[in-house]
Amino acid sequence: MGTEIVVSLITLLGSALGTFGGIFVNSKLTAYRIEQLERKQDKHNAVIERTYKLEETVALHEEKIKVANHRIDDLERKQNA
């Protein structure tokens, strides 16, 4: 009966080591994949921020063009008058 207990304990130990080893490897893989997703997200956020700044710049330039066109129109009216 002693050998059966020893064999079952060895089997239990092997199963436990295999299970915890698998969990450890899986958690490292999951952490790596999350890190890669975070890097992609950071790149995406940088693009969004740059796009927002570009939109602000375009709006500012459009307003400046509008003001310049009004000034040109005013000058042309004064010249024609």
Short mmCIF file of N, CA, C and O in Angstrom, two decimals:
data_model
loop_
_atom_site.label_atom_id
_atom_site.label_comp_id
_atom_site.label_asym_id
_atom_site.label_seq_id
_atom_site.Cartn_x
_atom_site.Cartn_y
_atom_site.Cartn_z
N MET A 1 0.82 -1.20 0.00
CA MET A 1 0.00 0.00 0.00
C MET A 1 0.86 1.26 0.00
O MET A 1 0.41 2.29 -0.48
N GLY A 2 2.06 1.20 0.49
CA GLY A 2 2.93 2.35 0.56
C GLY A 2 3.34 2.84 -0.82
O GLY A 2 3.44 4.04 -1.05
N THR A 3 3.58 1.91 -1.76
CA THR A 3 3.99 2.33 -3.10
C THR A 3 2.85 3.03 -3.82
O THR A 3 3.09 3.96 -4.59
N GLU A 4 1.64 2.60 -3.59
CA GLU A 4 0.49 3.24 -4.23
C GLU A 4 0.34 4.69 -3.78
O GLU A 4 0.01 5.59 -4.57
N ILE A 5 0.58 4.92 -2.51
CA ILE A 5 0.49 6.28 -1.97
C ILE A 5 1.59 7.15 -2.56
O ILE A 5 1.36 8.31 -2.94
N VAL A 6 2.82 6.58 -2.64
CA VAL A 6 3.94 7.33 -3.19
C VAL A 6 3.67 7.68 -4.65
O VAL A 6 3.89 8.82 -5.09
N VAL A 7 3.17 6.72 -5.43
CA VAL A 7 2.86 6.97 -6.83
C VAL A 7 1.78 8.03 -6.97
O VAL A 7 1.86 8.93 -7.80
N SER A 8 0.76 7.97 -6.13
CA SER A 8 -0.31 8.96 -6.21
C SER A 8 0.18 10.34 -5.79
O SER A 8 -0.23 11.36 -6.37
N LEU A 9 1.09 10.42 -4.80
CA LEU A 9 1.65 11.71 -4.41
C LEU A 9 2.52 12.29 -5.52
O LEU A 9 2.48 13.49 -5.78
N ILE A 10 3.31 11.42 -6.18
CA ILE A 10 4.14 11.88 -7.30
C ILE A 10 3.25 12.38 -8.43
O ILE A 10 3.51 13.42 -9.05
N THR A 11 2.18 11.67 -8.70
CA THR A 11 1.23 12.09 -9.73
C THR A 11 0.59 13.41 -9.37
O THR A 11 0.45 14.31 -10.22
N LEU A 12 0.20 13.56 -8.13
CA LEU A 12 -0.39 14.81 -7.66
C LEU A 12 0.60 15.97 -7.80
O LEU A 12 0.25 17.05 -8.27
N LEU A 13 1.86 15.71 -7.41
CA LEU A 13 2.89 16.74 -7.51
C LEU A 13 3.13 17.12 -8.97
O LEU A 13 3.23 18.31 -9.30
N GLY A 14 3.18 16.14 -9.86
CA GLY A 14 3.37 16.42 -11.28
C GLY A 14 2.22 17.21 -11.86
O GLY A 14 2.42 18.15 -12.65
N SER A 15 1.01 16.85 -11.48
CA SER A 15 -0.16 17.58 -11.96
C SER A 15 -0.17 19.02 -11.46
O SER A 15 -0.47 19.96 -12.20
N ALA A 16 0.19 19.18 -10.19
CA ALA A 16 0.22 20.53 -9.62
C ALA A 16 1.28 21.38 -10.30
O ALA A 16 1.02 22.55 -10.65
N LEU A 17 2.48 20.82 -10.51
CA LEU A 17 3.54 21.58 -11.19
C LEU A 17 3.13 21.94 -12.62
O LEU A 17 3.37 23.06 -13.07
N GLY A 18 2.52 21.01 -13.32
CA GLY A 18 2.08 21.28 -14.69
C GLY A 18 1.02 22.36 -14.73
O GLY A 18 1.05 23.26 -15.59
N THR A 19 0.10 22.31 -13.81
CA THR A 19 -0.98 23.29 -13.77
C THR A 19 -0.44 24.69 -13.46
O THR A 19 -0.75 25.66 -14.16
N PHE A 20 0.38 24.79 -12.41
CA PHE A 20 0.91 26.09 -12.04
C PHE A 20 1.90 26.61 -13.08
O PHE A 20 1.96 27.82 -13.33
N GLY A 21 2.65 25.74 -13.71
CA GLY A 21 3.53 26.16 -14.80
C GLY A 21 2.75 26.72 -15.96
O GLY A 21 3.12 27.74 -16.55
N GLY A 22 1.65 26.06 -16.31
CA GLY A 22 0.79 26.55 -17.39
C GLY A 22 0.17 27.89 -17.06
O GLY A 22 0.09 28.78 -17.92
N ILE A 23 -0.26 28.04 -15.84
CA ILE A 23 -0.84 29.31 -15.41
C ILE A 23 0.21 30.42 -15.49
O ILE A 23 -0.08 31.53 -15.96
N PHE A 24 1.43 30.13 -15.05
CA PHE A 24 2.51 31.12 -15.08
C PHE A 24 2.82 31.54 -16.51
O PHE A 24 2.92 32.73 -16.81
N VAL A 25 2.97 30.58 -17.41
CA VAL A 25 3.28 30.90 -18.81
C VAL A 25 2.13 31.68 -19.44
O VAL A 25 2.35 32.65 -20.17
N ASN A 26 0.92 31.28 -19.16
CA ASN A 26 -0.25 31.96 -19.71
C ASN A 26 -0.34 33.39 -19.20
O ASN A 26 -0.68 34.31 -19.95
N SER A 27 -0.03 33.61 -17.95
CA SER A 27 -0.10 34.97 -17.40
C SER A 27 0.99 35.85 -18.01
O SER A 27 0.76 37.03 -18.27
N LYS A 28 2.17 35.29 -18.28
CA LYS A 28 3.23 36.07 -18.93
C LYS A 28 2.81 36.43 -20.35
O LYS A 28 3.03 37.56 -20.80
N LEU A 29 2.20 35.49 -21.06
CA LEU A 29 1.74 35.76 -22.42
C LEU A 29 0.65 36.82 -22.43
O LEU A 29 0.66 37.73 -23.26
N THR A 30 -0.26 36.73 -21.50
CA THR A 30 -1.34 37.71 -21.40
C THR A 30 -0.78 39.10 -21.10
O THR A 30 -1.20 40.09 -21.70
N ALA A 31 0.19 39.19 -20.18
CA ALA A 31 0.80 40.47 -19.86
C ALA A 31 1.51 41.05 -21.07
O ALA A 31 1.43 42.26 -21.33
N TYR A 32 2.18 40.21 -21.84
CA TYR A 32 2.87 40.68 -23.05
C TYR A 32 1.88 41.22 -24.07
O TYR A 32 2.09 42.28 -24.65
N ARG A 33 0.79 40.49 -24.28
CA ARG A 33 -0.21 40.93 -25.25
C ARG A 33 -0.88 42.24 -24.81
O ARG A 33 -1.14 43.11 -25.63
N ILE A 34 -1.13 42.38 -23.53
CA ILE A 34 -1.72 43.62 -23.02
C ILE A 34 -0.75 44.78 -23.24
O ILE A 34 -1.15 45.88 -23.64
N GLU A 35 0.54 44.54 -23.01
CA GLU A 35 1.54 45.58 -23.24
C GLU A 35 1.57 46.00 -24.71
O GLU A 35 1.64 47.20 -25.02
N GLN A 36 1.47 45.05 -25.62
CA GLN A 36 1.45 45.37 -27.04
C GLN A 36 0.20 46.17 -27.40
O GLN A 36 0.26 47.12 -28.19
N LEU A 37 -0.94 45.80 -26.84
CA LEU A 37 -2.17 46.56 -27.09
C LEU A 37 -2.07 47.98 -26.55
O LEU A 37 -2.56 48.93 -27.17
N GLU A 38 -1.42 48.14 -25.40
CA GLU A 38 -1.25 49.47 -24.83
C GLU A 38 -0.38 50.34 -25.74
O GLU A 38 -0.65 51.52 -25.93
N ARG A 39 0.66 49.74 -26.33
CA ARG A 39 1.50 50.49 -27.26
C ARG A 39 0.71 50.92 -28.49
O ARG A 39 0.82 52.07 -28.94
N LYS A 40 -0.12 50.02 -29.02
CA LYS A 40 -0.95 50.38 -30.17
C LYS A 40 -1.92 51.50 -29.79
O LYS A 40 -2.17 52.42 -30.57
N GLN A 41 -2.48 51.41 -28.60
CA GLN A 41 -3.42 52.43 -28.13
C GLN A 41 -2.73 53.78 -27.98
O GLN A 41 -3.29 54.82 -28.33
N ASP A 42 -1.50 53.77 -27.48
CA ASP A 42 -0.75 55.02 -27.35
C ASP A 42 -0.50 55.65 -28.72
O ASP A 42 -0.63 56.87 -28.88
N LYS A 43 -0.14 54.83 -29.71
CA LYS A 43 0.06 55.35 -31.07
C LYS A 43 -1.25 55.94 -31.61
O LYS A 43 -1.26 57.01 -32.21
N HIS A 44 -2.34 55.24 -31.38
CA HIS A 44 -3.65 55.72 -31.84
C HIS A 44 -3.99 57.05 -31.18
O HIS A 44 -4.45 57.99 -31.84
N ASN A 45 -3.78 57.13 -29.88
CA ASN A 45 -4.09 58.37 -29.17
C ASN A 45 -3.23 59.52 -29.67
O ASN A 45 -3.71 60.66 -29.75
N ALA A 46 -1.97 59.24 -30.01
CA ALA A 46 -1.11 60.29 -30.54
C ALA A 46 -1.65 60.80 -31.87
O ALA A 46 -1.63 62.01 -32.13
N VAL A 47 -2.14 59.91 -32.70
CA VAL A 47 -2.72 60.32 -33.99
C VAL A 47 -3.96 61.18 -33.76
O VAL A 47 -4.15 62.20 -34.42
N ILE A 48 -4.79 60.78 -32.83
CA ILE A 48 -6.00 61.55 -32.52
C ILE A 48 -5.62 62.95 -32.03
O ILE A 48 -6.23 63.95 -32.45
N GLU A 49 -4.63 63.04 -31.15
CA GLU A 49 -4.22 64.35 -30.64
C GLU A 49 -3.68 65.23 -31.77
O GLU A 49 -3.98 66.43 -31.83
N ARG A 50 -2.86 64.64 -32.64
CA ARG A 50 -2.32 65.42 -33.75
C ARG A 50 -3.43 65.87 -34.69
O ARG A 50 -3.42 67.00 -35.20
N THR A 51 -4.41 65.01 -34.92
CA THR A 51 -5.53 65.37 -35.79
C THR A 51 -6.31 66.53 -35.17
O THR A 51 -6.71 67.47 -35.87
N TYR A 52 -6.54 66.48 -33.87
CA TYR A 52 -7.26 67.55 -33.19
C TYR A 52 -6.52 68.88 -33.34
O TYR A 52 -7.11 69.92 -33.63
N LYS A 53 -5.18 68.84 -33.16
CA LYS A 53 -4.39 70.06 -33.30
C LYS A 53 -4.44 70.58 -34.73
O LYS A 53 -4.52 71.79 -34.97
N LEU A 54 -4.39 69.67 -35.69
CA LEU A 54 -4.48 70.08 -37.10
C LEU A 54 -5.83 70.73 -37.39
O LEU A 54 -5.90 71.73 -38.11
N GLU A 55 -6.90 70.17 -36.84
CA GLU A 55 -8.23 70.74 -37.06
C GLU A 55 -8.30 72.15 -36.47
O GLU A 55 -8.90 73.05 -37.07
N GLU A 56 -7.70 72.34 -35.29
CA GLU A 56 -7.68 73.68 -34.70
C GLU A 56 -6.90 74.65 -35.59
O GLU A 56 -7.33 75.79 -35.80
N THR A 57 -5.77 74.19 -36.10
CA THR A 57 -4.94 75.04 -36.96
C THR A 57 -5.68 75.41 -38.24
O THR A 57 -5.64 76.56 -38.68
N VAL A 58 -6.35 74.43 -38.84
CA VAL A 58 -7.11 74.69 -40.07
C VAL A 58 -8.21 75.70 -39.81
O VAL A 58 -8.42 76.63 -40.59
N ALA A 59 -8.90 75.55 -38.70
CA ALA A 59 -9.98 76.50 -38.37
C ALA A 59 -9.41 77.91 -38.18
O ALA A 59 -10.01 78.89 -38.65
N LEU A 60 -8.27 78.00 -37.53
CA LEU A 60 -7.64 79.30 -37.34
C LEU A 60 -7.26 79.92 -38.68
O LEU A 60 -7.52 81.10 -38.93
N HIS A 61 -6.66 79.12 -39.56
CA HIS A 61 -6.27 79.65 -40.87
C HIS A 61 -7.49 80.03 -41.71
O HIS A 61 -7.44 81.04 -42.44
N GLU A 62 -8.55 79.25 -41.61
CA GLU A 62 -9.77 79.61 -42.34
C GLU A 62 -10.31 80.95 -41.87
O GLU A 62 -10.76 81.78 -42.67
N GLU A 63 -10.27 81.17 -40.56
CA GLU A 63 -10.74 82.45 -40.02
C GLU A 63 -9.84 83.60 -40.50
O GLU A 63 -10.33 84.67 -40.87
N LYS A 64 -8.53 83.37 -40.51
CA LYS A 64 -7.61 84.41 -41.00
C LYS A 64 -7.87 84.72 -42.48
O LYS A 64 -7.83 85.88 -42.89
N ILE A 65 -8.13 83.69 -43.26
CA ILE A 65 -8.42 83.89 -44.69
C ILE A 65 -9.71 84.68 -44.86
O ILE A 65 -9.80 85.60 -45.69
N LYS A 66 -10.70 84.36 -44.04
CA LYS A 66 -11.98 85.08 -44.11
C LYS A 66 -11.78 86.57 -43.79
O LYS A 66 -12.29 87.44 -44.49
N VAL A 67 -11.00 86.85 -42.75
CA VAL A 67 -10.73 88.24 -42.37
C VAL A 67 -9.96 88.94 -43.48
O VAL A 67 -10.26 90.09 -43.85
N ALA A 68 -8.95 88.26 -44.05
CA ALA A 68 -8.17 88.86 -45.13
C ALA A 68 -9.04 89.16 -46.34
O ALA A 68 -8.90 90.21 -46.98
N ASN A 69 -9.95 88.24 -46.67
CA ASN A 69 -10.85 88.47 -47.80
C ASN A 69 -11.75 89.67 -47.55
O ASN A 69 -12.01 90.47 -48.48
N HIS A 70 -12.24 89.83 -46.33
CA HIS A 70 -13.07 91.01 -46.01
C HIS A 70 -12.27 92.29 -46.15
O HIS A 70 -12.77 93.30 -46.68
N ARG A 71 -11.03 92.25 -45.70
CA ARG A 71 -10.18 93.45 -45.81
C ARG A 71 -9.93 93.79 -47.27
O ARG A 71 -9.95 94.96 -47.67
N ILE A 72 -9.68 92.75 -48.08
CA ILE A 72 -9.46 92.98 -49.52
C ILE A 72 -10.71 93.57 -50.15
O ILE A 72 -10.65 94.53 -50.95
N ASP A 73 -11.87 93.01 -49.80
CA ASP A 73 -13.14 93.55 -50.33
C ASP A 73 -13.32 95.01 -49.94
O ASP A 73 -13.73 95.84 -50.76
N ASP A 74 -13.02 95.33 -48.68
CA ASP A 74 -13.13 96.72 -48.22
C ASP A 74 -12.20 97.64 -49.00
O ASP A 74 -12.56 98.74 -49.40
N LEU A 75 -10.97 97.19 -49.21
CA LEU A 75 -10.00 98.01 -49.96
C LEU A 75 -10.45 98.18 -51.41
O LEU A 75 -10.30 99.27 -51.98
N GLU A 76 -10.99 97.14 -52.01
CA GLU A 76 -11.47 97.26 -53.40
C GLU A 76 -12.64 98.21 -53.48
O GLU A 76 -12.78 98.98 -54.44
N ARG A 77 -13.52 98.19 -52.50
CA ARG A 77 -14.68 99.12 -52.50
C ARG A 77 -14.19 100.56 -52.36
O ARG A 77 -14.71 101.46 -53.02
N LYS A 78 -13.22 100.79 -51.51
CA LYS A 78 -12.70 102.14 -51.33
C LYS A 78 -12.00 102.62 -52.59
O LYS A 78 -12.09 103.78 -52.97
N GLN A 79 -11.31 101.69 -53.27
CA GLN A 79 -10.61 102.07 -54.49
C GLN A 79 -11.60 102.38 -55.62
O GLN A 79 -11.39 103.29 -56.41
N ASN A 80 -12.69 101.62 -55.70
CA ASN A 80 -13.69 101.82 -56.74
C ASN A 80 -14.61 103.02 -56.46
O ASN A 80 -15.26 103.53 -57.34
N ALA A 81 -14.67 103.44 -55.23
CA ALA A 81 -15.57 104.53 -54.88
C ALA A 81 -15.03 105.89 -55.19
O ALA A 81 -14.08 106.25 -55.67
#
